[in-house]
């Protein structure tokens, strides 16, 4: 919402990966990292690209927490056998909901580089995190709008238009939003 005064989240759309009484974790979908491409990332990781399907895939700033760590949101046409749960114990692969998976293993990047990865993917460095009750308080303070996930929005790679498209999916026009919040 416009009233949230934090440059990390200005006009952000976040996919919530995990939310319980202890914490919340999400990936920001609207902040591509300028100058960081899939080929450059693979080069830095020492991974050879043998399939050009993802050479134009942007890499996103997933949030201000653990920026050096990679997270891959993807369609469920891909999985890694070893799954460690819950999320705060460092999973390699996790089925979330709505046909979306989250993988943090380097293996998915190797598979993407050789064309064996998932058909739909969003790669991010870092994540957005909240402590106990923090996200709930921000929602009560009208800092966030909550909407159901739409895979077409999630995997659109339309960072510039995603915030407007997400609002439109709720039937909201951006010009109707106010910096002032109230309660009825």
mmCIF file of C-alpha atoms in Angstrom:
data_model
loop_
_atom_site.group_PDB
_atom_site.id
_atom_site.type_symbol
_atom_site.label_atom_id
_atom_site.label_comp_id
_atom_site.label_asym_id
_atom_site.label_seq_id
_atom_site.Cartn_x
_atom_site.Cartn_y
_atom_site.Cartn_z
ATOM 1 C CA UNK A 1 0.000 0.000 0.000
ATOM 2 C CA UNK A 2 1.169 3.576 -0.558
ATOM 3 C CA UNK A 3 1.298 4.179 3.204
ATOM 4 C CA UNK A 4 4.125 1.640 3.701
ATOM 5 C CA UNK A 5 7.211 3.813 3.998
ATOM 6 C CA UNK A 6 9.970 1.326 3.192
ATOM 7 C CA UNK A 7 11.968 1.595 -0.052
ATOM 8 C CA UNK A 8 12.558 -2.187 -0.003
ATOM 9 C CA UNK A 9 8.849 -2.688 -0.680
ATOM 10 C CA UNK A 10 7.740 0.322 -2.740
ATOM 11 C CA UNK A 11 5.160 -0.942 -5.272
ATOM 12 C CA UNK A 12 6.089 -4.532 -4.416
ATOM 13 C CA UNK A 13 4.222 -7.731 -5.015
ATOM 14 C CA UNK A 14 5.338 -10.561 -2.741
ATOM 15 C CA UNK A 15 4.588 -14.259 -3.037
ATOM 16 C CA UNK A 16 4.141 -15.601 0.499
ATOM 17 C CA UNK A 17 5.953 -18.925 0.759
ATOM 18 C CA UNK A 18 5.399 -19.579 4.445
ATOM 19 C CA UNK A 19 3.324 -17.971 7.196
ATOM 20 C CA UNK A 20 2.640 -19.289 10.675
ATOM 21 C CA UNK A 21 2.591 -18.007 14.268
ATOM 22 C CA UNK A 22 6.401 -17.894 14.425
ATOM 23 C CA UNK A 23 7.340 -16.199 11.159
ATOM 24 C CA UNK A 24 6.483 -15.334 7.577
ATOM 25 C CA UNK A 25 8.648 -15.567 4.473
ATOM 26 C CA UNK A 26 8.022 -14.306 0.957
ATOM 27 C CA UNK A 27 9.770 -13.537 -2.317
ATOM 28 C CA UNK A 28 9.509 -10.066 -3.867
ATOM 29 C CA UNK A 29 8.456 -10.431 -7.521
ATOM 30 C CA UNK A 30 8.897 -6.844 -8.703
ATOM 31 C CA UNK A 31 12.598 -6.044 -8.334
ATOM 32 C CA UNK A 32 14.819 -7.470 -11.082
ATOM 33 C CA UNK A 33 18.502 -7.012 -10.293
ATOM 34 C CA UNK A 34 19.937 -4.702 -12.948
ATOM 35 C CA UNK A 35 22.881 -6.216 -14.798
ATOM 36 C CA UNK A 36 22.447 -9.711 -13.354
ATOM 37 C CA UNK A 37 21.281 -12.159 -15.996
ATOM 38 C CA UNK A 38 20.846 -15.914 -15.884
ATOM 39 C CA UNK A 39 23.985 -16.461 -18.018
ATOM 40 C CA UNK A 40 26.068 -14.157 -15.812
ATOM 41 C CA UNK A 41 24.817 -15.880 -12.666
ATOM 42 C CA UNK A 42 25.638 -19.304 -14.125
ATOM 43 C CA UNK A 43 29.107 -18.078 -15.108
ATOM 44 C CA UNK A 44 29.730 -16.819 -11.556
ATOM 45 C CA UNK A 45 28.594 -20.186 -10.175
ATOM 46 C CA UNK A 46 30.736 -22.155 -12.641
ATOM 47 C CA UNK A 47 27.721 -23.780 -14.309
ATOM 48 C CA UNK A 48 27.867 -24.338 -18.080
ATOM 49 C CA UNK A 49 24.748 -23.448 -20.057
ATOM 50 C CA UNK A 50 23.918 -26.053 -22.693
ATOM 51 C CA UNK A 51 20.281 -24.978 -23.256
ATOM 52 C CA UNK A 52 19.384 -21.376 -24.098
ATOM 53 C CA UNK A 53 15.781 -21.515 -22.854
ATOM 54 C CA UNK A 54 16.474 -19.317 -19.807
ATOM 55 C CA UNK A 55 19.127 -16.911 -21.117
ATOM 56 C CA UNK A 56 16.682 -13.994 -20.841
ATOM 57 C CA UNK A 57 15.296 -15.014 -17.443
ATOM 58 C CA UNK A 58 15.796 -12.118 -15.020
ATOM 59 C CA UNK A 59 17.187 -12.585 -11.524
ATOM 60 C CA UNK A 60 15.199 -10.795 -8.806
ATOM 61 C CA UNK A 61 15.992 -9.156 -5.503
ATOM 62 C CA UNK A 62 13.716 -11.399 -3.447
ATOM 63 C CA UNK A 63 13.967 -9.216 -0.353
ATOM 64 C CA UNK A 64 16.367 -7.709 2.141
ATOM 65 C CA UNK A 65 17.135 -10.931 4.072
ATOM 66 C CA UNK A 66 20.013 -13.248 3.038
ATOM 67 C CA UNK A 67 20.651 -11.512 -0.320
ATOM 68 C CA UNK A 68 23.488 -13.932 -1.081
ATOM 69 C CA UNK A 69 21.162 -16.944 -0.998
ATOM 70 C CA UNK A 70 19.198 -18.131 -4.021
ATOM 71 C CA UNK A 71 15.533 -19.122 -4.082
ATOM 72 C CA UNK A 72 13.735 -20.575 -7.082
ATOM 73 C CA UNK A 73 9.943 -20.487 -7.321
ATOM 74 C CA UNK A 74 8.807 -22.920 -9.993
ATOM 75 C CA UNK A 75 6.055 -24.999 -11.518
ATOM 76 C CA UNK A 76 5.655 -28.509 -10.123
ATOM 77 C CA UNK A 77 6.781 -30.257 -13.282
ATOM 78 C CA UNK A 78 10.140 -30.446 -11.501
ATOM 79 C CA UNK A 79 11.178 -31.846 -8.155
ATOM 80 C CA UNK A 80 14.225 -32.941 -6.203
ATOM 81 C CA UNK A 81 13.912 -36.229 -4.323
ATOM 82 C CA UNK A 82 15.363 -35.013 -1.021
ATOM 83 C CA UNK A 83 12.921 -32.716 0.793
ATOM 84 C CA UNK A 84 13.641 -31.323 4.230
ATOM 85 C CA UNK A 85 10.792 -29.648 6.110
ATOM 86 C CA UNK A 86 9.836 -27.221 7.564
ATOM 87 C CA UNK A 87 10.968 -24.105 5.724
ATOM 88 C CA UNK A 88 13.065 -22.688 8.580
ATOM 89 C CA UNK A 89 15.252 -25.825 8.570
ATOM 90 C CA UNK A 90 16.733 -25.008 5.175
ATOM 91 C CA UNK A 91 14.715 -27.036 2.644
ATOM 92 C CA UNK A 92 16.124 -28.063 -0.686
ATOM 93 C CA UNK A 93 12.708 -28.356 -2.318
ATOM 94 C CA UNK A 94 9.249 -27.696 -0.990
ATOM 95 C CA UNK A 95 5.816 -27.879 -2.554
ATOM 96 C CA UNK A 96 4.012 -24.771 -1.400
ATOM 97 C CA UNK A 97 0.479 -24.457 -2.770
ATOM 98 C CA UNK A 98 -1.365 -23.579 -5.957
ATOM 99 C CA UNK A 99 0.967 -25.791 -8.011
ATOM 100 C CA UNK A 100 4.093 -23.856 -7.002
ATOM 101 C CA UNK A 101 7.331 -25.193 -5.579
ATOM 102 C CA UNK A 102 10.286 -23.535 -3.873
ATOM 103 C CA UNK A 103 13.782 -24.935 -4.315
ATOM 104 C CA UNK A 104 17.025 -23.630 -2.813
ATOM 105 C CA UNK A 105 19.342 -26.339 -4.110
ATOM 106 C CA UNK A 106 22.051 -25.499 -6.657
ATOM 107 C CA UNK A 107 20.862 -28.607 -8.529
ATOM 108 C CA UNK A 108 17.849 -26.752 -9.952
ATOM 109 C CA UNK A 109 20.167 -24.145 -11.497
ATOM 110 C CA UNK A 110 22.278 -26.885 -13.088
ATOM 111 C CA UNK A 111 19.107 -28.469 -14.455
ATOM 112 C CA UNK A 112 17.819 -25.123 -15.776
ATOM 113 C CA UNK A 113 21.144 -24.511 -17.535
ATOM 114 C CA UNK A 114 20.878 -27.843 -19.346
ATOM 115 C CA UNK A 115 17.143 -27.616 -20.133
ATOM 116 C CA UNK A 116 15.971 -30.199 -17.617
ATOM 117 C CA UNK A 117 14.437 -27.815 -15.084
ATOM 118 C CA UNK A 118 10.847 -26.707 -14.577
ATOM 119 C CA UNK A 119 8.894 -25.054 -17.386
ATOM 120 C CA UNK A 120 8.066 -21.968 -15.282
ATOM 121 C CA UNK A 121 10.586 -20.340 -12.983
ATOM 122 C CA UNK A 122 11.369 -17.205 -10.978
ATOM 123 C CA UNK A 123 14.891 -16.909 -9.552
ATOM 124 C CA UNK A 124 15.555 -14.578 -6.624
ATOM 125 C CA UNK A 125 18.404 -13.690 -4.320
ATOM 126 C CA UNK A 126 17.216 -13.036 -0.770
ATOM 127 C CA UNK A 127 13.752 -12.998 0.734
ATOM 128 C CA UNK A 128 11.388 -10.864 2.762
ATOM 129 C CA UNK A 129 10.895 -12.038 6.336
ATOM 130 C CA UNK A 130 8.744 -11.130 9.294
ATOM 131 C CA UNK A 131 8.935 -12.145 12.958
ATOM 132 C CA UNK A 132 6.068 -13.416 15.141
ATOM 133 C CA UNK A 133 2.975 -11.239 14.648
ATOM 134 C CA UNK A 134 4.833 -8.630 12.570
ATOM 135 C CA UNK A 135 3.093 -9.306 9.250
ATOM 136 C CA UNK A 136 -0.306 -9.547 10.920
ATOM 137 C CA UNK A 137 0.274 -6.144 12.537
ATOM 138 C CA UNK A 138 1.308 -4.620 9.193
ATOM 139 C CA UNK A 139 -1.838 -6.017 7.544
ATOM 140 C CA UNK A 140 -3.990 -4.591 10.377
ATOM 141 C CA UNK A 141 -2.259 -1.243 9.829
ATOM 142 C CA UNK A 142 -3.254 -1.383 6.137
ATOM 143 C CA UNK A 143 0.344 -1.662 4.921
ATOM 144 C CA UNK A 144 -0.442 -4.635 2.648
ATOM 145 C CA UNK A 145 -3.251 -5.877 0.443
ATOM 146 C CA UNK A 146 -3.718 -9.631 0.379
ATOM 147 C CA UNK A 147 -4.728 -11.476 -2.781
ATOM 148 C CA UNK A 148 -4.847 -15.088 -3.895
ATOM 149 C CA UNK A 149 -1.896 -16.285 -5.930
ATOM 150 C CA UNK A 150 -2.189 -16.376 -9.700
ATOM 151 C CA UNK A 151 0.573 -18.366 -11.393
ATOM 152 C CA UNK A 152 0.238 -16.251 -14.544
ATOM 153 C CA UNK A 153 1.150 -13.156 -12.510
ATOM 154 C CA UNK A 154 3.837 -14.935 -10.505
ATOM 155 C CA UNK A 155 5.720 -16.200 -13.548
ATOM 156 C CA UNK A 156 4.988 -13.253 -15.870
ATOM 157 C CA UNK A 157 8.416 -11.573 -15.435
ATOM 158 C CA UNK A 158 6.565 -8.280 -15.816
ATOM 159 C CA UNK A 159 8.221 -6.441 -12.926
ATOM 160 C CA UNK A 160 7.213 -2.998 -14.191
ATOM 161 C CA UNK A 161 3.532 -3.865 -14.616
ATOM 162 C CA UNK A 162 3.032 -6.514 -11.944
ATOM 163 C CA UNK A 163 1.894 -4.201 -9.132
ATOM 164 C CA UNK A 164 -0.816 -2.688 -11.362
ATOM 165 C CA UNK A 165 -1.857 -6.110 -12.656
ATOM 166 C CA UNK A 166 -2.068 -7.512 -9.118
ATOM 167 C CA UNK A 167 -4.260 -4.584 -8.038
ATOM 168 C CA UNK A 168 -6.431 -5.040 -11.119
ATOM 169 C CA UNK A 169 -6.905 -8.727 -10.204
ATOM 170 C CA UNK A 170 -8.550 -7.431 -7.003
ATOM 171 C CA UNK A 171 -10.686 -4.928 -8.915
ATOM 172 C CA UNK A 172 -8.657 -1.978 -7.583
ATOM 173 C CA UNK A 173 -7.372 0.948 -9.611
ATOM 174 C CA UNK A 174 -4.033 2.338 -8.359
ATOM 175 C CA UNK A 175 -5.316 5.913 -8.471
ATOM 176 C CA UNK A 176 -8.004 4.969 -5.942
ATOM 177 C CA UNK A 177 -5.435 4.056 -3.282
ATOM 178 C CA UNK A 178 -4.740 6.560 -0.519
ATOM 179 C CA UNK A 179 -1.689 7.223 1.653
ATOM 180 C CA UNK A 180 -4.112 7.589 4.577
ATOM 181 C CA UNK A 181 -5.543 4.474 6.149
ATOM 182 C CA UNK A 182 -8.749 4.291 8.155
ATOM 183 C CA UNK A 183 -10.945 1.823 9.920
ATOM 184 C CA UNK A 184 -14.695 1.382 9.640
#
